[in-house]
PDB file of C-alpha atoms in Angstrom:
ATOM      1  CA  MET Y  68      -0.038   0.064  -0.009  1.00 53.00           C
ATOM      2  CA  ASP Y  69       1.307   3.446  -0.828  1.00 54.00           C
ATOM      3  CA  LEU Y  70       0.996   5.994   1.488  1.00 60.00           C
ATOM      4  CA  PRO Y  71      -0.757   9.263   0.543  1.00 57.00           C
ATOM      5  CA  SER Y  72       1.202  12.580   0.640  1.00 53.00           C
ATOM      6  CA  ALA Y  73      -1.615  13.751   3.305  1.00 81.00           C
ATOM      7  CA  PHE Y  74      -1.741  10.960   5.204  1.00 92.00           C
ATOM      8  CA  VAL Y  75      -3.327  11.626   8.701  1.00 97.00           C
ATOM      9  CA  ILE Y  76      -2.808   9.637  11.724  1.00 98.00           C
ATOM     10  CA  GLY Y  77      -4.653   9.532  15.026  1.00 98.00           C
ATOM     11  CA  LEU Y  78      -3.268   8.919  18.243  1.00 98.00           C
ATOM     12  CA  LEU Y  79      -5.116   7.322  21.385  1.00 97.00           C
ATOM     13  CA  HIS Y  80      -3.347   8.793  23.636  1.00 92.00           C
ATOM     14  CA  PRO Y  81      -0.292  11.077  24.072  1.00 94.00           C
ATOM     15  CA  GLY Y  82       0.590   9.505  27.386  1.00 94.00           C
ATOM     16  CA  GLU Y  83       4.591   9.611  27.822  1.00 94.00           C
ATOM     17  CA  MET Y  84       5.205   6.863  25.304  1.00 96.00           C
ATOM     18  CA  GLY Y  85       2.174   7.888  23.066  1.00 97.00           C
ATOM     19  CA  ALA Y  86       3.255  11.616  22.964  1.00 97.00           C
ATOM     20  CA  ALA Y  87       7.166  10.458  22.147  1.00 97.00           C
ATOM     21  CA  VAL Y  88       5.741   8.189  19.285  1.00 97.00           C
ATOM     22  CA  GLY Y  89       3.584  10.910  18.121  1.00 97.00           C
ATOM     23  CA  ARG Y  90       6.657  13.193  18.043  1.00 97.00           C
ATOM     24  CA  CYS Y  91       8.482  10.989  15.693  1.00 96.00           C
ATOM     25  CA  LEU Y  92       5.557  10.954  13.252  1.00 96.00           C
ATOM     26  CA  THR Y  93       5.184  14.739  13.455  1.00 96.00           C
ATOM     27  CA  GLY Y  94       8.969  15.045  13.017  1.00 94.00           C
ATOM     28  CA  ALA Y  95       8.546  12.850   9.813  1.00 94.00           C
ATOM     29  CA  GLY Y  96       5.967  15.411   8.406  1.00 94.00           C
ATOM     30  CA  TYR Y  97       2.782  13.503   9.272  1.00 96.00           C
ATOM     31  CA  THR Y  98      -0.099  15.345  10.536  1.00 97.00           C
ATOM     32  CA  VAL Y  99      -1.203  13.413  14.080  1.00 98.00           C
ATOM     33  CA  LEU Y 100      -4.376  14.112  15.634  1.00 98.00           C
ATOM     34  CA  TRP Y 101      -4.958  13.590  19.435  1.00 97.00           C
ATOM     35  CA  ALA Y 102      -8.632  13.930  21.331  1.00 97.00           C
ATOM     36  CA  SER Y 103      -8.806  16.201  24.054  1.00 96.00           C
ATOM     37  CA  GLU Y 104     -11.944  15.277  25.445  1.00 95.00           C
ATOM     38  CA  GLY Y 105     -11.715  13.894  29.086  1.00 92.00           C
ATOM     39  CA  ARG Y 106      -7.807  14.398  29.145  1.00 93.00           C
ATOM     40  CA  GLY Y 107      -6.062  16.323  31.678  1.00 94.00           C
ATOM     41  CA  PRO Y 108      -3.597  19.270  31.325  1.00 95.00           C
ATOM     42  CA  GLU Y 109      -0.430  17.452  31.450  1.00 94.00           C
ATOM     43  CA  THR Y 110      -1.845  15.384  28.513  1.00 95.00           C
ATOM     44  CA  ALA Y 111      -2.459  18.401  26.781  1.00 96.00           C
ATOM     45  CA  ALA Y 112       1.000  19.760  27.328  1.00 96.00           C
ATOM     46  CA  ARG Y 113       2.511  16.668  26.019  1.00 96.00           C
ATOM     47  CA  ALA Y 114       0.407  16.892  22.926  1.00 97.00           C
ATOM     48  CA  ARG Y 115       1.585  20.475  22.237  1.00 96.00           C
ATOM     49  CA  ALA Y 116       5.126  19.626  22.540  1.00 96.00           C
ATOM     50  CA  ALA Y 117       4.747  16.799  20.345  1.00 96.00           C
ATOM     51  CA  GLY Y 118       3.205  19.032  17.596  1.00 96.00           C
ATOM     52  CA  LEU Y 119      -0.012  16.979  17.636  1.00 98.00           C
ATOM     53  CA  THR Y 120      -3.358  18.737  16.404  1.00 97.00           C
ATOM     54  CA  ASP Y 121      -6.470  18.391  18.688  1.00 97.00           C
ATOM     55  CA  ALA Y 122      -9.532  16.818  16.875  1.00 97.00           C
ATOM     56  CA  GLY Y 123     -11.461  17.342  20.131  1.00 96.00           C
ATOM     57  CA  THR Y 124     -12.887  13.865  20.539  1.00 97.00           C
ATOM     58  CA  ALA Y 125     -12.642  10.193  19.489  1.00 97.00           C
ATOM     59  CA  ALA Y 126     -15.498  10.369  17.056  1.00 96.00           C
ATOM     60  CA  GLU Y 127     -13.922  13.205  15.217  1.00 97.00           C
ATOM     61  CA  MET Y 128     -10.666  11.638  14.933  1.00 97.00           C
ATOM     62  CA  ALA Y 129     -12.099   8.406  13.408  1.00 97.00           C
ATOM     63  CA  GLU Y 130     -13.740  10.939  10.596  1.00 97.00           C
ATOM     64  CA  ARG Y 131     -10.647  12.598   9.923  1.00 97.00           C
ATOM     65  CA  ALA Y 132      -7.789  10.024  10.202  1.00 98.00           C
ATOM     66  CA  ASP Y 133      -6.441   7.463   7.748  1.00 97.00           C
ATOM     67  CA  LEU Y 134      -4.512   5.281  10.492  1.00 98.00           C
ATOM     68  CA  ILE Y 135      -5.164   5.292  14.220  1.00 98.00           C
ATOM     69  CA  LEU Y 136      -2.570   4.138  16.540  1.00 98.00           C
ATOM     70  CA  SER Y 137      -3.672   3.087  20.186  1.00 98.00           C
ATOM     71  CA  ILE Y 138      -0.845   3.768  22.955  1.00 98.00           C
ATOM     72  CA  CYS Y 139      -2.941   3.115  26.344  1.00 96.00           C
ATOM     73  CA  PRO Y 140      -2.419   1.099  29.454  1.00 95.00           C
ATOM     74  CA  PRO Y 141      -3.726  -2.272  28.602  1.00 96.00           C
ATOM     75  CA  HIS Y 142      -6.617  -2.341  30.688  1.00 95.00           C
ATOM     76  CA  ALA Y 143      -7.946   0.532  28.285  1.00 96.00           C
ATOM     77  CA  ALA Y 144      -7.383  -1.244  24.996  1.00 97.00           C
ATOM     78  CA  LEU Y 145     -11.102  -2.646  24.282  1.00 97.00           C
ATOM     79  CA  ASP Y 146     -12.531   0.789  25.572  1.00 97.00           C
ATOM     80  CA  THR Y 147     -10.010   2.820  23.291  1.00 97.00           C
ATOM     81  CA  ALA Y 148     -10.969   0.652  20.295  1.00 97.00           C
ATOM     82  CA  TRP Y 149     -14.816   1.241  21.173  1.00 97.00           C
ATOM     83  CA  ALA Y 150     -14.369   4.870  21.198  1.00 96.00           C
ATOM     84  CA  VAL Y 151     -13.494   4.651  17.423  1.00 96.00           C
ATOM     85  CA  GLN Y 152     -16.094   2.386  16.550  1.00 94.00           C
ATOM     86  CA  GLY Y 153     -17.254   2.596  12.873  1.00 95.00           C
ATOM     87  CA  PHE Y 154     -13.571   3.827  12.020  1.00 97.00           C
ATOM     88  CA  ALA Y 155     -12.711   2.047   8.489  1.00 96.00           C
ATOM     89  CA  GLY Y 156      -8.914   2.802   7.874  1.00 97.00           C
ATOM     90  CA  LEU Y 157      -5.816   1.103   9.291  1.00 98.00           C
ATOM     91  CA  TYR Y 158      -6.097   0.652  13.270  1.00 98.00           C
ATOM     92  CA  VAL Y 159      -2.681  -0.421  15.087  1.00 98.00           C
ATOM     93  CA  ASP Y 160      -3.012  -1.470  18.616  1.00 98.00           C
ATOM     94  CA  ALA Y 161       0.423  -1.250  19.973  1.00 98.00           C
ATOM     95  CA  ASN Y 162      -0.637  -2.012  23.761  1.00 98.00           C
ATOM     96  CA  ALA Y 163       0.576  -4.474  25.982  1.00 97.00           C
ATOM     97  CA  ILE Y 164      -1.974  -7.144  25.667  1.00 98.00           C
ATOM     98  CA  SER Y 165      -2.184 -10.858  25.227  1.00 98.00           C
ATOM     99  CA  PRO Y 166      -2.924 -12.262  21.706  1.00 98.00           C
ATOM    100  CA  ALA Y 167      -6.450 -13.064  22.982  1.00 98.00           C
ATOM    101  CA  THR Y 168      -6.996  -9.577  23.833  1.00 98.00           C
ATOM    102  CA  ALA Y 169      -5.687  -8.456  20.544  1.00 98.00           C
ATOM    103  CA  ARG Y 170      -8.026 -10.947  18.783  1.00 98.00           C
ATOM    104  CA  GLU Y 171     -10.879  -9.224  20.750  1.00 98.00           C
ATOM    105  CA  VAL Y 172      -9.754  -5.753  19.498  1.00 98.00           C
ATOM    106  CA  ALA Y 173      -9.405  -6.775  16.077  1.00 97.00           C
ATOM    107  CA  LEU Y 174     -12.814  -8.444  15.937  1.00 97.00           C
ATOM    108  CA  MET Y 175     -14.263  -5.064  17.364  1.00 97.00           C
ATOM    109  CA  VAL Y 176     -12.742  -2.708  14.884  1.00 97.00           C
ATOM    110  CA  GLU Y 177     -13.028  -5.277  11.825  1.00 97.00           C
ATOM    111  CA  GLU Y 178     -16.799  -5.000  12.148  1.00 96.00           C
ATOM    112  CA  GLY Y 179     -16.412  -1.405  11.557  1.00 94.00           C
ATOM    113  CA  GLY Y 180     -14.423  -1.726   8.512  1.00 96.00           C
ATOM    114  CA  ALA Y 181     -10.873  -1.060   9.803  1.00 97.00           C
ATOM    115  CA  THR Y 182      -8.088  -3.186   9.063  1.00 97.00           C
ATOM    116  CA  TYR Y 183      -6.268  -4.411  12.318  1.00 98.00           C
ATOM    117  CA  ILE Y 184      -2.390  -4.348  12.630  1.00 98.00           C
ATOM    118  CA  ASP Y 185      -1.143  -5.704  15.818  1.00 98.00           C
ATOM    119  CA  GLY Y 186       1.766  -3.931  17.767  1.00 98.00           C
ATOM    120  CA  GLY Y 187       3.953  -4.052  20.535  1.00 98.00           C
ATOM    121  CA  ILE Y 188       6.311  -1.657  21.810  1.00 98.00           C
ATOM    122  CA  ILE Y 189       9.693  -2.621  23.668  1.00 97.00           C
ATOM    123  CA  GLY Y 190      11.916  -0.048  25.287  1.00 95.00           C
ATOM    124  CA  LEU Y 191      11.722   3.757  26.734  1.00 94.00           C
ATOM    125  CA  PRO Y 192       9.934   6.490  25.275  1.00 94.00           C
ATOM    126  CA  PRO Y 193      11.968   7.440  21.739  1.00 93.00           C
ATOM    127  CA  PRO Y 194      14.047  10.403  22.201  1.00 90.00           C
ATOM    128  CA  ALA Y 195      13.549  13.268  19.878  1.00 80.00           C
ATOM    129  CA  SER Y 196      16.690  13.077  17.851  1.00 74.00           C
ATOM    130  CA  PRO Y 197      16.961  10.519  15.156  1.00 69.00           C
ATOM    131  CA  SER Y 198      20.876  10.518  15.915  1.00 66.00           C
ATOM    132  CA  ALA Y 199      19.927   8.570  18.970  1.00 65.00           C
ATOM    133  CA  ALA Y 200      17.444   6.010  17.157  1.00 62.00           C
ATOM    134  CA  GLY Y 201      17.497   2.474  17.888  1.00 68.00           C
ATOM    135  CA  HIS Y 202      16.710   2.230  21.527  1.00 87.00           C
ATOM    136  CA  THR Y 203      13.078   1.834  21.155  1.00 95.00           C
ATOM    137  CA  ARG Y 204      11.356  -0.938  18.917  1.00 97.00           C
ATOM    138  CA  LEU Y 205       7.874  -1.085  17.752  1.00 98.00           C
ATOM    139  CA  TYR Y 206       7.143  -4.696  16.607  1.00 98.00           C
ATOM    140  CA  LEU Y 207       4.333  -5.095  14.122  1.00 98.00           C
ATOM    141  CA  SER Y 208       2.632  -8.072  12.412  1.00 98.00           C
ATOM    142  CA  GLY Y 209      -0.302  -8.630  10.307  1.00 94.00           C
ATOM    143  CA  GLU Y 210      -1.863  -7.391   7.093  1.00 89.00           C
ATOM    144  CA  GLN Y 211      -0.449  -4.076   6.309  1.00 95.00           C
ATOM    145  CA  ALA Y 212       2.211  -4.086   8.873  1.00 97.00           C
ATOM    146  CA  GLN Y 213       4.828  -3.035   6.096  1.00 97.00           C
ATOM    147  CA  THR Y 214       2.808   0.171   5.468  1.00 96.00           C
ATOM    148  CA  VAL Y 215       2.844   1.001   9.338  1.00 97.00           C
ATOM    149  CA  ARG Y 216       6.647   0.245   9.199  1.00 97.00           C
ATOM    150  CA  ARG Y 217       7.180   2.806   6.344  1.00 96.00           C
ATOM    151  CA  LEU Y 218       5.724   5.572   8.389  1.00 96.00           C
ATOM    152  CA  PHE Y 219       8.674   5.490  10.819  1.00 95.00           C
ATOM    153  CA  ASP Y 220      11.522   5.222   8.320  1.00 94.00           C
ATOM    154  CA  GLY Y 221      14.077   7.703   9.311  1.00 92.00           C
ATOM    155  CA  THR Y 222      12.709   8.426  12.595  1.00 94.00           C
ATOM    156  CA  PRO Y 223      14.053   7.520  16.314  1.00 95.00           C
ATOM    157  CA  LEU Y 224      11.474   4.441  16.577  1.00 96.00           C
ATOM    158  CA  ASP Y 225      12.686   1.418  14.813  1.00 96.00           C
ATOM    159  CA  ALA Y 226       9.690  -0.238  13.431  1.00 97.00           C
ATOM    160  CA  ARG Y 227       9.841  -4.047  12.631  1.00 97.00           C
ATOM    161  CA  VAL Y 228       7.649  -6.458  10.841  1.00 98.00           C
ATOM    162  CA  ILE Y 229       7.877  -9.964  12.339  1.00 96.00           C
ATOM    163  CA  GLY Y 230       6.236 -13.112  10.956  1.00 92.00           C
ATOM    164  CA  GLY Y 231       4.661 -15.854  12.932  1.00 89.00           C
ATOM    165  CA  GLY Y 232       1.224 -15.056  12.434  1.00 92.00           C
ATOM    166  CA  ALA Y 233      -1.465 -11.932  13.179  1.00 95.00           C
ATOM    167  CA  TRP Y 234      -0.715 -11.983  16.765  1.00 96.00           C
ATOM    168  CA  SER Y 235       2.994 -12.311  16.813  1.00 97.00           C
ATOM    169  CA  ALA Y 236       3.576  -8.643  17.634  1.00 98.00           C
ATOM    170  CA  SER Y 237       1.427  -8.965  20.838  1.00 98.00           C
ATOM    171  CA  ALA Y 238       3.214 -12.328  21.982  1.00 98.00           C
ATOM    172  CA  VAL Y 239       6.884 -10.868  21.719  1.00 98.00           C
ATOM    173  CA  LYS Y 240       5.651  -8.242  23.972  1.00 98.00           C
ATOM    174  CA  MET Y 241       4.048 -10.565  26.490  1.00 98.00           C
ATOM    175  CA  ALA Y 242       7.405 -12.747  26.448  1.00 98.00           C
ATOM    176  CA  TYR Y 243       9.604  -9.832  26.928  1.00 98.00           C
ATOM    177  CA  ALA Y 244       7.810  -8.152  29.733  1.00 97.00           C
ATOM    178  CA  ALA Y 245       7.355 -11.721  31.482  1.00 98.00           C
ATOM    179  CA  TRP Y 246      10.775 -11.270  32.311  1.00 97.00           C
ATOM    180  CA  THR Y 247      11.417  -7.745  32.561  1.00 96.00           C
ATOM    181  CA  LYS Y 248       8.656  -6.810  34.774  1.00 97.00           C
ATOM    182  CA  GLY Y 249       8.211 -10.109  36.375  1.00 97.00           C
ATOM    183  CA  THR Y 250      11.670 -10.417  37.615  1.00 97.00           C
ATOM    184  CA  ALA Y 251      11.134  -6.790  39.145  1.00 97.00           C
ATOM    185  CA  ALA Y 252       8.025  -8.158  41.079  1.00 97.00           C
ATOM    186  CA  LEU Y 253       9.791 -11.051  42.179  1.00 97.00           C
ATOM    187  CA  LEU Y 254      12.592  -9.074  43.861  1.00 97.00           C
ATOM    188  CA  LEU Y 255      10.066  -7.070  45.420  1.00 97.00           C
ATOM    189  CA  ALA Y 256       8.606 -10.073  46.826  1.00 97.00           C
ATOM    190  CA  ALA Y 257      11.671 -11.448  47.888  1.00 97.00           C
ATOM    191  CA  ARG Y 258      12.639  -8.657  49.806  1.00 96.00           C
ATOM    192  CA  SER Y 259       9.207  -8.013  51.442  1.00 96.00           C
ATOM    193  CA  LEU Y 260       9.460 -11.610  52.439  1.00 96.00           C
ATOM    194  CA  ALA Y 261      12.923 -10.739  54.152  1.00 96.00           C
ATOM    195  CA  ARG Y 262      11.185  -7.771  55.855  1.00 95.00           C
ATOM    196  CA  ALA Y 263       8.407  -9.449  56.997  1.00 95.00           C
ATOM    197  CA  GLU Y 264      10.595 -12.415  58.632  1.00 95.00           C
ATOM    198  CA  GLY Y 265      13.040  -9.615  60.258  1.00 95.00           C
ATOM    199  CA  VAL Y 266      15.868 -10.559  57.832  1.00 97.00           C
ATOM    200  CA  GLU Y 267      16.040  -8.088  55.425  1.00 96.00           C
ATOM    201  CA  GLY Y 268      19.275  -6.744  56.740  1.00 97.00           C
ATOM    202  CA  ALA Y 269      20.911  -9.934  56.370  1.00 98.00           C
ATOM    203  CA  LEU Y 270      19.321 -10.593  52.716  1.00 98.00           C
ATOM    204  CA  LEU Y 271      21.049  -7.171  51.657  1.00 97.00           C
ATOM    205  CA  ALA Y 272      24.378  -8.309  53.105  1.00 98.00           C
ATOM    206  CA  GLU Y 273      24.153 -11.632  51.291  1.00 98.00           C
ATOM    207  CA  TRP Y 274      23.241 -10.035  48.111  1.00 97.00           C
ATOM    208  CA  GLU Y 275      26.176  -7.773  48.391  1.00 97.00           C
ATOM    209  CA  LEU Y 276      28.387 -10.806  48.767  1.00 98.00           C
ATOM    210  CA  SER Y 277      26.832 -13.040  46.239  1.00 98.00           C
ATOM    211  CA  GLN Y 278      24.660 -11.213  43.828  1.00 96.00           C
ATOM    212  CA  PRO Y 279      25.982  -7.524  43.896  1.00 95.00           C
ATOM    213  CA  GLY Y 280      23.411  -5.308  42.142  1.00 94.00           C
ATOM    214  CA  LEU Y 281      20.394  -6.872  43.101  1.00 96.00           C
ATOM    215  CA  ALA Y 282      19.795  -4.395  46.186  1.00 95.00           C
ATOM    216  CA  GLY Y 283      19.877  -1.506  43.399  1.00 96.00           C
ATOM    217  CA  ARG Y 284      17.706  -3.368  40.902  1.00 96.00           C
ATOM    218  CA  SER Y 285      15.256  -3.884  43.791  1.00 96.00           C
ATOM    219  CA  GLU Y 286      15.389  -0.301  44.586  1.00 96.00           C
ATOM    220  CA  GLY Y 287      14.741   0.751  40.872  1.00 96.00           C
ATOM    221  CA  ALA Y 288      11.728  -1.851  41.063  1.00 96.00           C
ATOM    222  CA  ALA Y 289      10.370  -0.149  44.015  1.00 96.00           C
ATOM    223  CA  ARG Y 290      10.657   3.406  42.417  1.00 95.00           C
ATOM    224  CA  SER Y 291       9.032   1.816  38.871  1.00 95.00           C
ATOM    225  CA  ALA Y 292       6.058   0.213  40.941  1.00 95.00           C
ATOM    226  CA  THR Y 293       5.090   3.452  42.477  1.00 95.00           C
ATOM    227  CA  THR Y 294       5.064   5.362  39.271  1.00 93.00           C
ATOM    228  CA  LYS Y 295       4.269   2.702  36.893  1.00 93.00           C
ATOM    229  CA  GLY Y 296       2.759  -0.317  38.864  1.00 93.00           C
ATOM    230  CA  TRP Y 297      -0.688   0.919  38.421  1.00 93.00           C
ATOM    231  CA  ARG Y 298      -0.780   0.000  34.538  1.00 92.00           C
ATOM    232  CA  TRP Y 299       1.509  -3.156  35.298  1.00 97.00           C
ATOM    233  CA  VAL Y 300      -1.249  -5.012  37.120  1.00 97.00           C
ATOM    234  CA  ALA Y 301      -3.189  -5.327  33.846  1.00 97.00           C
ATOM    235  CA  GLU Y 302      -0.236  -6.246  31.933  1.00 98.00           C
ATOM    236  CA  MET Y 303       0.983  -8.922  34.191  1.00 98.00           C
ATOM    237  CA  GLU Y 304      -2.632 -10.439  33.827  1.00 98.00           C
ATOM    238  CA  GLU Y 305      -2.330 -10.172  30.364  1.00 98.00           C
ATOM    239  CA  ILE Y 306       0.847 -12.172  30.491  1.00 98.00           C
ATOM    240  CA  ALA Y 307      -0.609 -14.766  32.707  1.00 98.00           C
ATOM    241  CA  ALA Y 308      -3.439 -15.113  30.138  1.00 98.00           C
ATOM    242  CA  THR Y 309      -0.918 -15.684  27.335  1.00 98.00           C
ATOM    243  CA  MET Y 310       0.848 -18.078  29.603  1.00 98.00           C
ATOM    244  CA  ALA Y 311      -2.339 -20.235  30.090  1.00 98.00           C
ATOM    245  CA  ALA Y 312      -3.496 -20.020  26.768  1.00 98.00           C
ATOM    246  CA  ALA Y 313       0.059 -21.534  25.760  1.00 97.00           C
ATOM    247  CA  GLY Y 314      -0.356 -24.216  28.369  1.00 98.00           C
ATOM    248  CA  LEU Y 315       2.045 -22.892  30.696  1.00 98.00           C
ATOM    249  CA  PRO Y 316       1.590 -22.113  34.401  1.00 98.00           C
ATOM    250  CA  ASP Y 317       0.080 -18.449  34.954  1.00 98.00           C
ATOM    251  CA  GLY Y 318       0.700 -18.298  38.878  1.00 97.00           C
ATOM    252  CA  PHE Y 319       4.132 -16.323  38.356  1.00 97.00           C
ATOM    253  CA  HIS Y 320       2.347 -13.291  36.649  1.00 98.00           C
ATOM    254  CA  GLN Y 321      -0.754 -13.595  38.660  1.00 98.00           C
ATOM    255  CA  ALA Y 322       1.527 -13.124  41.708  1.00 98.00           C
ATOM    256  CA  ALA Y 323       3.381 -10.168  39.768  1.00 98.00           C
ATOM    257  CA  ALA Y 324      -0.122  -8.361  39.442  1.00 98.00           C
ATOM    258  CA  GLU Y 325      -0.723  -8.924  42.900  1.00 97.00           C
ATOM    259  CA  ILE Y 326       2.670  -7.366  43.935  1.00 97.00           C
ATOM    260  CA  PHE Y 327       1.847  -4.308  41.696  1.00 97.00           C
ATOM    261  CA  ARG Y 328      -1.646  -4.027  43.089  1.00 96.00           C
ATOM    262  CA  ARG Y 329      -0.387  -3.880  46.554  1.00 95.00           C
ATOM    263  CA  SER Y 330       2.364  -1.106  45.742  1.00 95.00           C
ATOM    264  CA  PRO Y 331       1.531   2.312  46.538  1.00 93.00           C
ATOM    265  CA  HIS Y 332       0.960   4.190  43.372  1.00 86.00           C
ATOM    266  CA  SER Y 333       1.686   8.125  42.624  1.00 78.00           C
ATOM    267  CA  GLU Y 334      -0.986   9.578  40.382  1.00 56.00           C
ATOM    268  CA  PRO Y 335      -0.742   8.959  36.811  1.00 52.00           C
ATOM    269  CA  ASP Y 336       0.133  11.886  34.559  1.00 46.00           C
ATOM    270  CA  GLN Y 337       1.801  13.815  37.163  1.00 39.00           C
ATOM    271  CA  PRO Y 338       5.230  15.611  35.974  1.00 35.00           C
ATOM    272  CA  ASP Y 339       8.321  14.884  38.219  1.00 33.00           C
ATOM    273  CA  GLN Y 340       8.859  17.376  40.748  1.00 33.00           C
ATOM    274  CA  PRO Y 341      12.032  19.504  40.545  1.00 31.00           C
ATOM    275  CA  ASP Y 342      14.844  19.655  43.125  1.00 32.00           C
ATOM    276  CA  GLN Y 343      14.426  22.579  45.660  1.00 34.00           C
ATOM    277  CA  PRO Y 344      17.171  24.813  45.270  1.00 35.00           C
ATOM    278  CA  ASP Y 345      18.694  23.942  48.688  1.00 38.00           C
ATOM    279  CA  GLN Y 346      18.553  20.469  47.624  1.00 36.00           C
ATOM    280  CA  ALA Y 347      20.433  20.621  44.302  1.00 37.00           C
ATOM    281  CA  ASN Y 348      23.908  19.945  45.931  1.00 41.00           C
ATOM    282  CA  GLN Y 349      22.702  17.452  48.780  1.00 45.00           C
ATOM    283  CA  PRO Y 350      22.493  13.970  47.042  1.00 44.00           C
ATOM    284  CA  ASP Y 351      22.001  12.506  50.832  1.00 49.00           C
ATOM    285  CA  ARG Y 352      18.425  14.159  50.756  1.00 46.00           C
ATOM    286  CA  ARG Y 353      17.594  12.775  47.556  1.00 47.00           C
ATOM    287  CA  ASP Y 354      18.998   9.077  48.923  1.00 52.00           C
ATOM    288  CA  ARG Y 355      16.908   9.601  51.827  1.00 50.00           C
ATOM    289  CA  ALA Y 356      14.025  10.335  49.413  1.00 54.00           C
ATOM    290  CA  ALA Y 357      14.667   7.204  47.613  1.00 61.00           C
ATOM    291  CA  ASP Y 358      15.064   4.896  50.734  1.00 75.00           C
ATOM    292  CA  GLY Y 359      11.564   6.504  51.799  1.00 87.00           C
ATOM    293  CA  THR Y 360       9.999   5.017  48.451  1.00 89.00           C
ATOM    294  CA  VAL Y 361      11.687   1.674  48.754  1.00 92.00           C
ATOM    295  CA  ASP Y 362      10.198   1.516  52.539  1.00 93.00           C
ATOM    296  CA  ARG Y 363       6.986   2.581  51.621  1.00 93.00           C
ATOM    297  CA  VAL Y 364       6.547  -0.160  48.770  1.00 94.00           C
ATOM    298  CA  LEU Y 365       7.935  -2.933  50.802  1.00 94.00           C
ATOM    299  CA  SER Y 366       5.764  -2.044  53.777  1.00 93.00           C
ATOM    300  CA  ALA Y 367       2.783  -2.126  51.658  1.00 94.00           C
ATOM    301  CA  ILE Y 368       3.749  -5.273  49.918  1.00 93.00           C
ATOM    302  CA  ALA Y 369       4.181  -7.083  53.231  1.00 91.00           C
ATOM    303  CA  GLY Y 370       1.762  -5.428  54.913  1.00 84.00           C
ATOM    304  CA  GLU Y 371      -0.490  -8.351  56.159  1.00 61.00           C
ATOM    305  CA  ALA Y 372       2.613 -10.186  57.356  1.00 56.00           C
ATOM    306  CA  LEU Y 373       4.010  -7.180  59.262  1.00 56.00           C
ATOM    307  CA  ARG Y 374       0.681  -7.021  60.808  1.00 57.00           C
ATOM    308  CA  SER Y 375       0.427 -10.606  61.907  1.00 52.00           C
TER     309      SER Y 375
END
């Protein structure tokens, strides 16, 4: 499929990842729409910074766009597809969902006349500069996957078409996150167990001797759990469903979902707070803040055991 010169793309929604992907497309010269209805000021600020054009509503976007790209928390994938029911262009779901959920999304949008393309993003939000390309990948599969890949030629996002079936992109994302986020949950569970049993100090000392780096990784996992764990709950459940459908044990990732569910969460869509001037050269204060985050997360996860 050849792309028309005035190809219009709709983006649902410009969160941290979505806005960065949208910036790749506006940087390549495409018009990228977003829908401000029901979105907050932080989302609007990201959309402006990425050069997106406000269509007002998802329904209006569906009228104007040739392609819609869904990048949202996994629990919202079906509702996001429903919001553009009747759209008859190319619909790319790039969310962290199971192949089974991807099939549901495909059925929903194809009933309205759209062509479904499966997607999965691995990596951090792509940077603004094409010179820093290659660190974030968008895997694509299914009919018209090559068409979508060409949209990102010359951008910081590395789009790749893979074989193996219509739902291969979602399967790759599930398998990858099963390790990256699943092991983060496992580290938090192990350290929470040690805290509940009163041996956290001994565990940290042993880690330093035999597994150097695990303490730091557990601290990073705790910080991520507070800022991103609210959406990782559904992602772990999607991975568990993918495991079960493949005849594999699903308990690992059901437990991971519970770990992230128990973790205290910061409010989504909140920007990081800058350091106060008197703290800029006092790393010990930032260290104490980081220690406080770890403490809150571990205490929340091990809460029942600590109370008993």
